[in-house]
PDB file of C-alpha atoms in Angstrom:
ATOM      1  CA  UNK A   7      80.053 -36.419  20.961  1.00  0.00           C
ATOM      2  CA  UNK A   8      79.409 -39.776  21.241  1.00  0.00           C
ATOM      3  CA  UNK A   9      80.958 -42.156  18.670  1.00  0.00           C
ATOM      4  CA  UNK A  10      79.206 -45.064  16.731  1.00  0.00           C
ATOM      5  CA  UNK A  11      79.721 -47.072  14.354  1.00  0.00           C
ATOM      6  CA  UNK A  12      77.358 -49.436  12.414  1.00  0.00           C
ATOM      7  CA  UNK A  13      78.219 -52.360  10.269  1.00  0.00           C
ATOM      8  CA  UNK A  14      77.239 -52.148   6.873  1.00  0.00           C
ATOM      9  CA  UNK A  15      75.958 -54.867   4.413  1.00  0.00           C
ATOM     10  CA  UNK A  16      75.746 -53.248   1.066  1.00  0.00           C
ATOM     11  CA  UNK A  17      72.699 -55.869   0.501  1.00  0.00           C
ATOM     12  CA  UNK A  18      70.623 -54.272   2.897  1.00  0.00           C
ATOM     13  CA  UNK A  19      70.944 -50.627   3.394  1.00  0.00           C
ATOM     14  CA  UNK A  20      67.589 -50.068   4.589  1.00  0.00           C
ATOM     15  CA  UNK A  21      68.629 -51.740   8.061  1.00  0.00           C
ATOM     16  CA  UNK A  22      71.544 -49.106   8.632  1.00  0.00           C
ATOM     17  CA  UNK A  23      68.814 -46.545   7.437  1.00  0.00           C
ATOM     18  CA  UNK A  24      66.271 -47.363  10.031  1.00  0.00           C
ATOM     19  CA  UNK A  25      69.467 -48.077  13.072  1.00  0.00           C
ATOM     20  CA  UNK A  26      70.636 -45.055  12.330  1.00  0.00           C
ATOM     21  CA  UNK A  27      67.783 -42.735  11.996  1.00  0.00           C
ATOM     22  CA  UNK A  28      66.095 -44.251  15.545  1.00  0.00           C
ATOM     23  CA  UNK A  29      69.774 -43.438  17.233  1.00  0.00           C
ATOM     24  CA  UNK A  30      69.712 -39.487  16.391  1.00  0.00           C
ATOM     25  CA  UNK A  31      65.611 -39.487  17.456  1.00  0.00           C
ATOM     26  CA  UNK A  32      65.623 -40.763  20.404  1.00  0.00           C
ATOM     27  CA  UNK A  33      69.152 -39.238  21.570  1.00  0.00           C
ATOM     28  CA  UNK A  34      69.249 -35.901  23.491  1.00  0.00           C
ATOM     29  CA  UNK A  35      72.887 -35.373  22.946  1.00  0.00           C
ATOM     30  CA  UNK A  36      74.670 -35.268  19.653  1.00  0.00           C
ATOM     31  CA  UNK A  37      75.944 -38.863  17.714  1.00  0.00           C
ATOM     32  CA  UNK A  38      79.051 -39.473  15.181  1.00  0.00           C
ATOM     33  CA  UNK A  39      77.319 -42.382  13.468  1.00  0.00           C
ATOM     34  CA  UNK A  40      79.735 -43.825  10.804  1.00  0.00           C
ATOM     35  CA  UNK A  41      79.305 -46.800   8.656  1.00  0.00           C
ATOM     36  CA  UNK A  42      81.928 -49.616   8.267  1.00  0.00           C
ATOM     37  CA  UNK A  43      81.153 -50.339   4.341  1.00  0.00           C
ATOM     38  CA  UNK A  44      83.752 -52.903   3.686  1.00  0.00           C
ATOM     39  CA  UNK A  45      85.103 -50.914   0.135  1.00  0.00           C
ATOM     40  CA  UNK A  46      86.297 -48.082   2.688  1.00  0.00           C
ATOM     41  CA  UNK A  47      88.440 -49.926   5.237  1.00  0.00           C
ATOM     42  CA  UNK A  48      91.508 -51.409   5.420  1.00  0.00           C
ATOM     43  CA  UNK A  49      90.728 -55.432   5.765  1.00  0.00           C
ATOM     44  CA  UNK A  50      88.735 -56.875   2.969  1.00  0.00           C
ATOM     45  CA  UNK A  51      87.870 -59.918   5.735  1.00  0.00           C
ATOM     46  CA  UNK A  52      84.710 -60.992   6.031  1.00  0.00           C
ATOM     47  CA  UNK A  53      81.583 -63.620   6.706  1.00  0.00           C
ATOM     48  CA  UNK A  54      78.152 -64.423   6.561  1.00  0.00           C
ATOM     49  CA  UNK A  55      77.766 -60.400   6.054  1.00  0.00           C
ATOM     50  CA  UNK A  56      80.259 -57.865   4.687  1.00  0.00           C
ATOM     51  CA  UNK A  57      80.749 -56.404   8.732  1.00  0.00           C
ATOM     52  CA  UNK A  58      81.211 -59.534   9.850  1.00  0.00           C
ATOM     53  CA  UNK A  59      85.007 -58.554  10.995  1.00  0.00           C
ATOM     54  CA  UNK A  60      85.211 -54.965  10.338  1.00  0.00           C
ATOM     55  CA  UNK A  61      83.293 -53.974  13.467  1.00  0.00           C
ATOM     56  CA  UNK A  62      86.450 -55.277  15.321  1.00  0.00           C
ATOM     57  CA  UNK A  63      88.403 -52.022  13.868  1.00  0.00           C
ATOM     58  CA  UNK A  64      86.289 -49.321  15.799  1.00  0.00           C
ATOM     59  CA  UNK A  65      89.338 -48.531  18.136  1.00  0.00           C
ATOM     60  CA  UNK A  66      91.694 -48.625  15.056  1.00  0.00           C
ATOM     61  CA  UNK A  67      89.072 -46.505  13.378  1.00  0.00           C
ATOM     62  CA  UNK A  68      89.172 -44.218  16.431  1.00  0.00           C
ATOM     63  CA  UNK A  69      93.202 -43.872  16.861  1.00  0.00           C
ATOM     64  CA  UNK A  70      92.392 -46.331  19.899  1.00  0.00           C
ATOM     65  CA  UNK A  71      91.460 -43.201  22.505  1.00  0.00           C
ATOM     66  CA  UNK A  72      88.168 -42.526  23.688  1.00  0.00           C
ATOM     67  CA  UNK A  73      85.207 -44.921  24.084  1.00  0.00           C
ATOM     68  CA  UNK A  74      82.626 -46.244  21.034  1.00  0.00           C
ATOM     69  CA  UNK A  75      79.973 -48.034  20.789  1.00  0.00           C
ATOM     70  CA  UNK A  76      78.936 -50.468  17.810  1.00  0.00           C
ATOM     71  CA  UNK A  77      75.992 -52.172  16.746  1.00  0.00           C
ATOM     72  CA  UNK A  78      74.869 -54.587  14.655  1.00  0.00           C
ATOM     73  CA  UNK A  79      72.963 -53.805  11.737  1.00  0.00           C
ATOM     74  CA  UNK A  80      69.801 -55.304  12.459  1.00  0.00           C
ATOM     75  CA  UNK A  81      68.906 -53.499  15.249  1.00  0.00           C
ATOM     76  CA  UNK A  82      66.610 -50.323  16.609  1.00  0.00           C
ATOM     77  CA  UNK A  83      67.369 -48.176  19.314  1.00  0.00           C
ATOM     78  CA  UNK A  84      64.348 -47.138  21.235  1.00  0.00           C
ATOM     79  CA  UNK A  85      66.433 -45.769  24.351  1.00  0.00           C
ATOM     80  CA  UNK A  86      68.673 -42.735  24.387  1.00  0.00           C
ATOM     81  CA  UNK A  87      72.284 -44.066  23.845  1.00  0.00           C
ATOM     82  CA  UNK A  88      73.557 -41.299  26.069  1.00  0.00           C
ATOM     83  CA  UNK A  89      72.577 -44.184  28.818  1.00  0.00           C
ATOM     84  CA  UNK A  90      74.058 -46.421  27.038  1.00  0.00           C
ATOM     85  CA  UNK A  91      77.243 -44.561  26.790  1.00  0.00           C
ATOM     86  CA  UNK A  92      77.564 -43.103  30.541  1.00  0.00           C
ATOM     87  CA  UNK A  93      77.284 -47.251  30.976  1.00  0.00           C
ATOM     88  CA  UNK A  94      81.019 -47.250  29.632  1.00  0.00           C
ATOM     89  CA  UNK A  95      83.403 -48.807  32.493  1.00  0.00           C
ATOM     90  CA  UNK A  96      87.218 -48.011  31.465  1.00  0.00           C
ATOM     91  CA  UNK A  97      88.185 -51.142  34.307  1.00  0.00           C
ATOM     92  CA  UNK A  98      87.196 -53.404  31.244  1.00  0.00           C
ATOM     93  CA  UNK A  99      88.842 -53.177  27.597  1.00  0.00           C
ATOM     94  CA  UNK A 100      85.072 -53.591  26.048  1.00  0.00           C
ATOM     95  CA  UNK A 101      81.784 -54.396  27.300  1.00  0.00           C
ATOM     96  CA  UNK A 102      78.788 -56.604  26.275  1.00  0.00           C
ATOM     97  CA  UNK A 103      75.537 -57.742  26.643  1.00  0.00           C
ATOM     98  CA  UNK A 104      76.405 -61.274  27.887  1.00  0.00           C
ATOM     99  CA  UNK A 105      72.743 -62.764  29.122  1.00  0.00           C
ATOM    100  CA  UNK A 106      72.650 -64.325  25.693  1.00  0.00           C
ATOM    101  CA  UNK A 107      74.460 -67.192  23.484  1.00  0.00           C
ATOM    102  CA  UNK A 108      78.545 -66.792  23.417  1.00  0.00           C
ATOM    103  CA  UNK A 109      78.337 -65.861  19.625  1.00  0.00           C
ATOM    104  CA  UNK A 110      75.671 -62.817  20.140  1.00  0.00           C
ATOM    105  CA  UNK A 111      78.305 -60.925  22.373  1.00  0.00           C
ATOM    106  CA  UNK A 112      79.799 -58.979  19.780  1.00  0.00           C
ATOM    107  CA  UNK A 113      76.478 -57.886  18.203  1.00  0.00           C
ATOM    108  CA  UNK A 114      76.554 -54.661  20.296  1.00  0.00           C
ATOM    109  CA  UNK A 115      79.809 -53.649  22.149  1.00  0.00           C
ATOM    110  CA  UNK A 116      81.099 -50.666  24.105  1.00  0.00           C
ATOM    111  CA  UNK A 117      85.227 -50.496  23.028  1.00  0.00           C
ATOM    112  CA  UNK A 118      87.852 -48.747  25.994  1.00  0.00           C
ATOM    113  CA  UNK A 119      89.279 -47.971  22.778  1.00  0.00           C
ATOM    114  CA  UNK A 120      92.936 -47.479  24.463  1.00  0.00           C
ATOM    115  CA  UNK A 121      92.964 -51.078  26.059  1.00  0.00           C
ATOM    116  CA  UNK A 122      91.987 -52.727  22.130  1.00  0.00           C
ATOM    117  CA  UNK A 123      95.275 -51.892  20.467  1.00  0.00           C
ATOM    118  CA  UNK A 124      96.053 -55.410  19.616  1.00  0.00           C
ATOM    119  CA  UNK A 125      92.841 -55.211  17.294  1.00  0.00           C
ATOM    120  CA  UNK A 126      94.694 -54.004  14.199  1.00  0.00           C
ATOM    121  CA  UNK A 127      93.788 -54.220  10.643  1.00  0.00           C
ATOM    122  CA  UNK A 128      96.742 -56.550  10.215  1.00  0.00           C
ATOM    123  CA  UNK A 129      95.588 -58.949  13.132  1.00  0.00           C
ATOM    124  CA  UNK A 130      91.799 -58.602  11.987  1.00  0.00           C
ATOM    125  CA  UNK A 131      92.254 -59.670   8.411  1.00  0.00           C
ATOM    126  CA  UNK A 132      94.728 -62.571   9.534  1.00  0.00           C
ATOM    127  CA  UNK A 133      92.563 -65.744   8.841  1.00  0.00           C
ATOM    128  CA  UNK A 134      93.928 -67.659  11.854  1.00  0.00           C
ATOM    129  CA  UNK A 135      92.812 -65.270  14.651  1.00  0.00           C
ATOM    130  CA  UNK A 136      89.323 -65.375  15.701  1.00  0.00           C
ATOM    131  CA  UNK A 137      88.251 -61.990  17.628  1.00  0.00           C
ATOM    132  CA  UNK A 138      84.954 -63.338  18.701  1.00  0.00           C
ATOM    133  CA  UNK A 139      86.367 -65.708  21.167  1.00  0.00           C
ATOM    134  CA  UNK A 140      87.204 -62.381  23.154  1.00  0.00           C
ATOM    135  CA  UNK A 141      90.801 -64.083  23.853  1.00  0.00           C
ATOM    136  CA  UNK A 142      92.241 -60.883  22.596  1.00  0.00           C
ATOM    137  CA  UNK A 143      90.548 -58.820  25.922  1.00  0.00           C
ATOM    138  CA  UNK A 144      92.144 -58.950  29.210  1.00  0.00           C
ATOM    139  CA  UNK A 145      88.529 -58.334  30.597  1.00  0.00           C
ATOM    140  CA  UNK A 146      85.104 -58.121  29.294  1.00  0.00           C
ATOM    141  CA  UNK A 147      82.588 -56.670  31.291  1.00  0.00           C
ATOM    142  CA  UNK A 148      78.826 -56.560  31.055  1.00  0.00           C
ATOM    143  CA  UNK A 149      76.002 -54.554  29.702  1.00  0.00           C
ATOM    144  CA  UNK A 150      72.143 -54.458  31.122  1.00  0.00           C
ATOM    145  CA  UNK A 151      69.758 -56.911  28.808  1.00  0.00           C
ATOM    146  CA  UNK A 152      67.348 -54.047  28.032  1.00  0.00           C
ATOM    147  CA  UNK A 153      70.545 -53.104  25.840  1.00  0.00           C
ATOM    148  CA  UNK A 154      70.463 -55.848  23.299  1.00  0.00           C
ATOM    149  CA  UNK A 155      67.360 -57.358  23.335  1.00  0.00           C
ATOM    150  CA  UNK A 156      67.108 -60.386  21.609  1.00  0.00           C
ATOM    151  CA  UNK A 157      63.297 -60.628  19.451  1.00  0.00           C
ATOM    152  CA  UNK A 158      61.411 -63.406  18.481  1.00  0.00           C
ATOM    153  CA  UNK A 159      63.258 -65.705  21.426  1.00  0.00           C
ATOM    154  CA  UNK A 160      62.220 -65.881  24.701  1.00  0.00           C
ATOM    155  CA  UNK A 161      60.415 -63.392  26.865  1.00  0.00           C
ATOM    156  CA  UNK A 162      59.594 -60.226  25.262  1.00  0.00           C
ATOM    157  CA  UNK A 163      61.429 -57.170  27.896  1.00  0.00           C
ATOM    158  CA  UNK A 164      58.732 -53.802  27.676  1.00  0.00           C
ATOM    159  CA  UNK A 165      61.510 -52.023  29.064  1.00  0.00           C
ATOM    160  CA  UNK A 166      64.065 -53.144  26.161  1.00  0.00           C
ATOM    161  CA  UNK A 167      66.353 -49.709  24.572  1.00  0.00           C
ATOM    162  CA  UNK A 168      67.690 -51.719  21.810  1.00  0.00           C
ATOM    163  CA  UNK A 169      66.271 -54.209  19.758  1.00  0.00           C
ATOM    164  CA  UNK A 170      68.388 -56.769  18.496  1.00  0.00           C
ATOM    165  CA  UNK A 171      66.307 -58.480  14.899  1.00  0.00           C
ATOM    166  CA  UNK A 172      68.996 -61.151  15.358  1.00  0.00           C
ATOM    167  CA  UNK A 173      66.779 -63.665  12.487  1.00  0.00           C
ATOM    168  CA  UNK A 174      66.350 -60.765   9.960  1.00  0.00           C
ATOM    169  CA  UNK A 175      65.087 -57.588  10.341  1.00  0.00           C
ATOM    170  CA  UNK A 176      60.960 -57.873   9.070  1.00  0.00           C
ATOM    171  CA  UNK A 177      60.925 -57.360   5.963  1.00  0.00           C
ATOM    172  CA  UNK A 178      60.238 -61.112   4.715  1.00  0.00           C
ATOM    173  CA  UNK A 179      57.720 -63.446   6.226  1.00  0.00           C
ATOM    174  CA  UNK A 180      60.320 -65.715   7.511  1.00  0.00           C
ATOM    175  CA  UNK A 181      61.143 -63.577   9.664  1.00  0.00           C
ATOM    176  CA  UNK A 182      57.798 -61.611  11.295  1.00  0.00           C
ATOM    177  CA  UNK A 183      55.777 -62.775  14.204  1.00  0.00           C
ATOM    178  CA  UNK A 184      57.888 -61.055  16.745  1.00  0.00           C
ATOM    179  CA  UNK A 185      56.440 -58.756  19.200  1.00  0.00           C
ATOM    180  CA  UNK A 186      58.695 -56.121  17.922  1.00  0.00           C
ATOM    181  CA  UNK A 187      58.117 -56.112  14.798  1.00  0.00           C
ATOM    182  CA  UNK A 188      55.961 -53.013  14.632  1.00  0.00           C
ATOM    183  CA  UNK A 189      58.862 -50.937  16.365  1.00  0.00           C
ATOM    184  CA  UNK A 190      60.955 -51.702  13.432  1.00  0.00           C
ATOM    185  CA  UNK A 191      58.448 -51.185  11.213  1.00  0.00           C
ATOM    186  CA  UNK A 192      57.315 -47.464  12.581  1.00  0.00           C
ATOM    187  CA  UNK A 193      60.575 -46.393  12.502  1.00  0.00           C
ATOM    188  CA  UNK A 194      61.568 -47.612   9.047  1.00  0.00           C
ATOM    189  CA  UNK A 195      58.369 -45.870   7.774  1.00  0.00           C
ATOM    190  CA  UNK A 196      60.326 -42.593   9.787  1.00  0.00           C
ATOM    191  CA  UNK A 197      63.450 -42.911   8.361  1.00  0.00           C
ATOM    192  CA  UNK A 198      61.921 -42.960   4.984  1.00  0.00           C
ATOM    193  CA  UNK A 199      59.243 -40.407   5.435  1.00  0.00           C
ATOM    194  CA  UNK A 200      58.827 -36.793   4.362  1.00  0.00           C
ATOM    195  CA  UNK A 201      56.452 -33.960   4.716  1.00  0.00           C
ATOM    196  CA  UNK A 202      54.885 -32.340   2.188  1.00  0.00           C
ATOM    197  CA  UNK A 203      56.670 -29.590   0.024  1.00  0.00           C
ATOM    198  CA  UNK A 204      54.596 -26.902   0.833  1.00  0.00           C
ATOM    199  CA  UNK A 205      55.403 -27.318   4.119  1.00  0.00           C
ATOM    200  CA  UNK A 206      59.189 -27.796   3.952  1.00  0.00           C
ATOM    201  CA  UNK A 207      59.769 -25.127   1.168  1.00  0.00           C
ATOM    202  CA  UNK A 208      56.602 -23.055   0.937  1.00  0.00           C
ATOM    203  CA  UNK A 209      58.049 -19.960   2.408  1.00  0.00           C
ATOM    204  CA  UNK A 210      61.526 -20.264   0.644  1.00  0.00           C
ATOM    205  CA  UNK A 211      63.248 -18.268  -1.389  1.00  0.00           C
ATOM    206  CA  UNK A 212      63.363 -20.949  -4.160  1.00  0.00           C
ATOM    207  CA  UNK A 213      59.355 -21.092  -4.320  1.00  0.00           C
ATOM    208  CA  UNK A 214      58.477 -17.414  -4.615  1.00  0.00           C
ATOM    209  CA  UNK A 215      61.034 -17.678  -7.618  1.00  0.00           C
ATOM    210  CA  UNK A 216      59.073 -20.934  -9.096  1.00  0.00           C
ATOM    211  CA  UNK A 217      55.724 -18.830  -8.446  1.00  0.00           C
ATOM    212  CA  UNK A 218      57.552 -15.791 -10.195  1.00  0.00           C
ATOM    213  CA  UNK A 219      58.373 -17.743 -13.170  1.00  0.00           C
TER     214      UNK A 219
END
């Protein structure tokens, strides 16, 4: 089972909606997919959004064994994150996509969940440490690009398994007139769709008894 966690900004749940959804489609093995909403967890830190410093608790989350992956948000996985996860290198104590600014690292990591114990809650909500300077890591080791694509800067990658809506997901014009958009968009539309009734309850028990009544 592989483990992953998303951060959560109770103003937007329609990103985690759409992140998670495209994670169980296009995987062919089976996912954990938990949420860090802030309310639930033990630091009450945070930043420009409410996951700002909870995503640094996956190990603690985890019991610090095993490996996890976490993601930002805005994002949509297009790739099968079995890849992403056989990817995991336990020579480094987490992993990154690091062909992009400093402060975008920790966007989407891959934790060697044993090797992050000095990530407690306690250390986490302490004001004066600052986990995204990596200082806390004996080693940080890479990821490929087409695992955190940036959109809407630079070159566009056709080959990209995770888009990264690092400006806003598009939902607002400020934020459209990336090539991506429309991936984001169709699966949105997917993780919001339904079929019809007759065809999800036509031949159940529950609609011969409607017909009966």
């Amino acid at each position: 089972m592989i483990q992953i966690f998303i951060g959560v900004d109770e103003r937007q749940p329609i990103a985690f909606s759409t992140l998670q959804s495209s994670i169980w489609r296009h995987s062919s093995v089976p996912v954990s997919i938990t949420p860090l909403h802030l309310p639930q967890l033990p630091i009450k830190r945070r930043g420009l959004t409410a996951f700002t410093f909870s995503r640094w608790l996956v190990p603690y989350l985890c019991g610090y064994t095993g490996s996890a992956i976490f993601m930002d948000a805005d994002m949509v996985v297009t790739g099968d994150v079995k890849e992403l996860f056989a990817l995991a290198d336990y020579a480094y104590d987490v992993q990154v996509m690091k062909q992009q600014e400093r402060f975008e690292w920790a966007s989407m990591m891959v934790f060697n969940n044993a090797r992050c114990r000095s990530l407690t809650p306690e250390w986490i909500e302490n004001p004066a440490h600052n986990p995204f300077t990596f200082e806390w890591a004996k080693s940080v080791g890479p990821l490929p690009k087409e695992w955190n694509q940036i959109c809407g800067y630079g070159p566009t990658d056709p080959h990209a398994k995770l888009l990264h809506f690092t400006r806003g997901i598009p939902i607002w014009p400020e934020t459209r007139g990336s090539f991506e958009d429309s991936v984001w968009i169709k699966e949105a539309k997917f993780a919001g769709s339904t079929c019809s009734y007759a065809e999800l309850m036509g031949n159940s028990i529950h609609e011969n008894r409607r017909n009966a009544d």
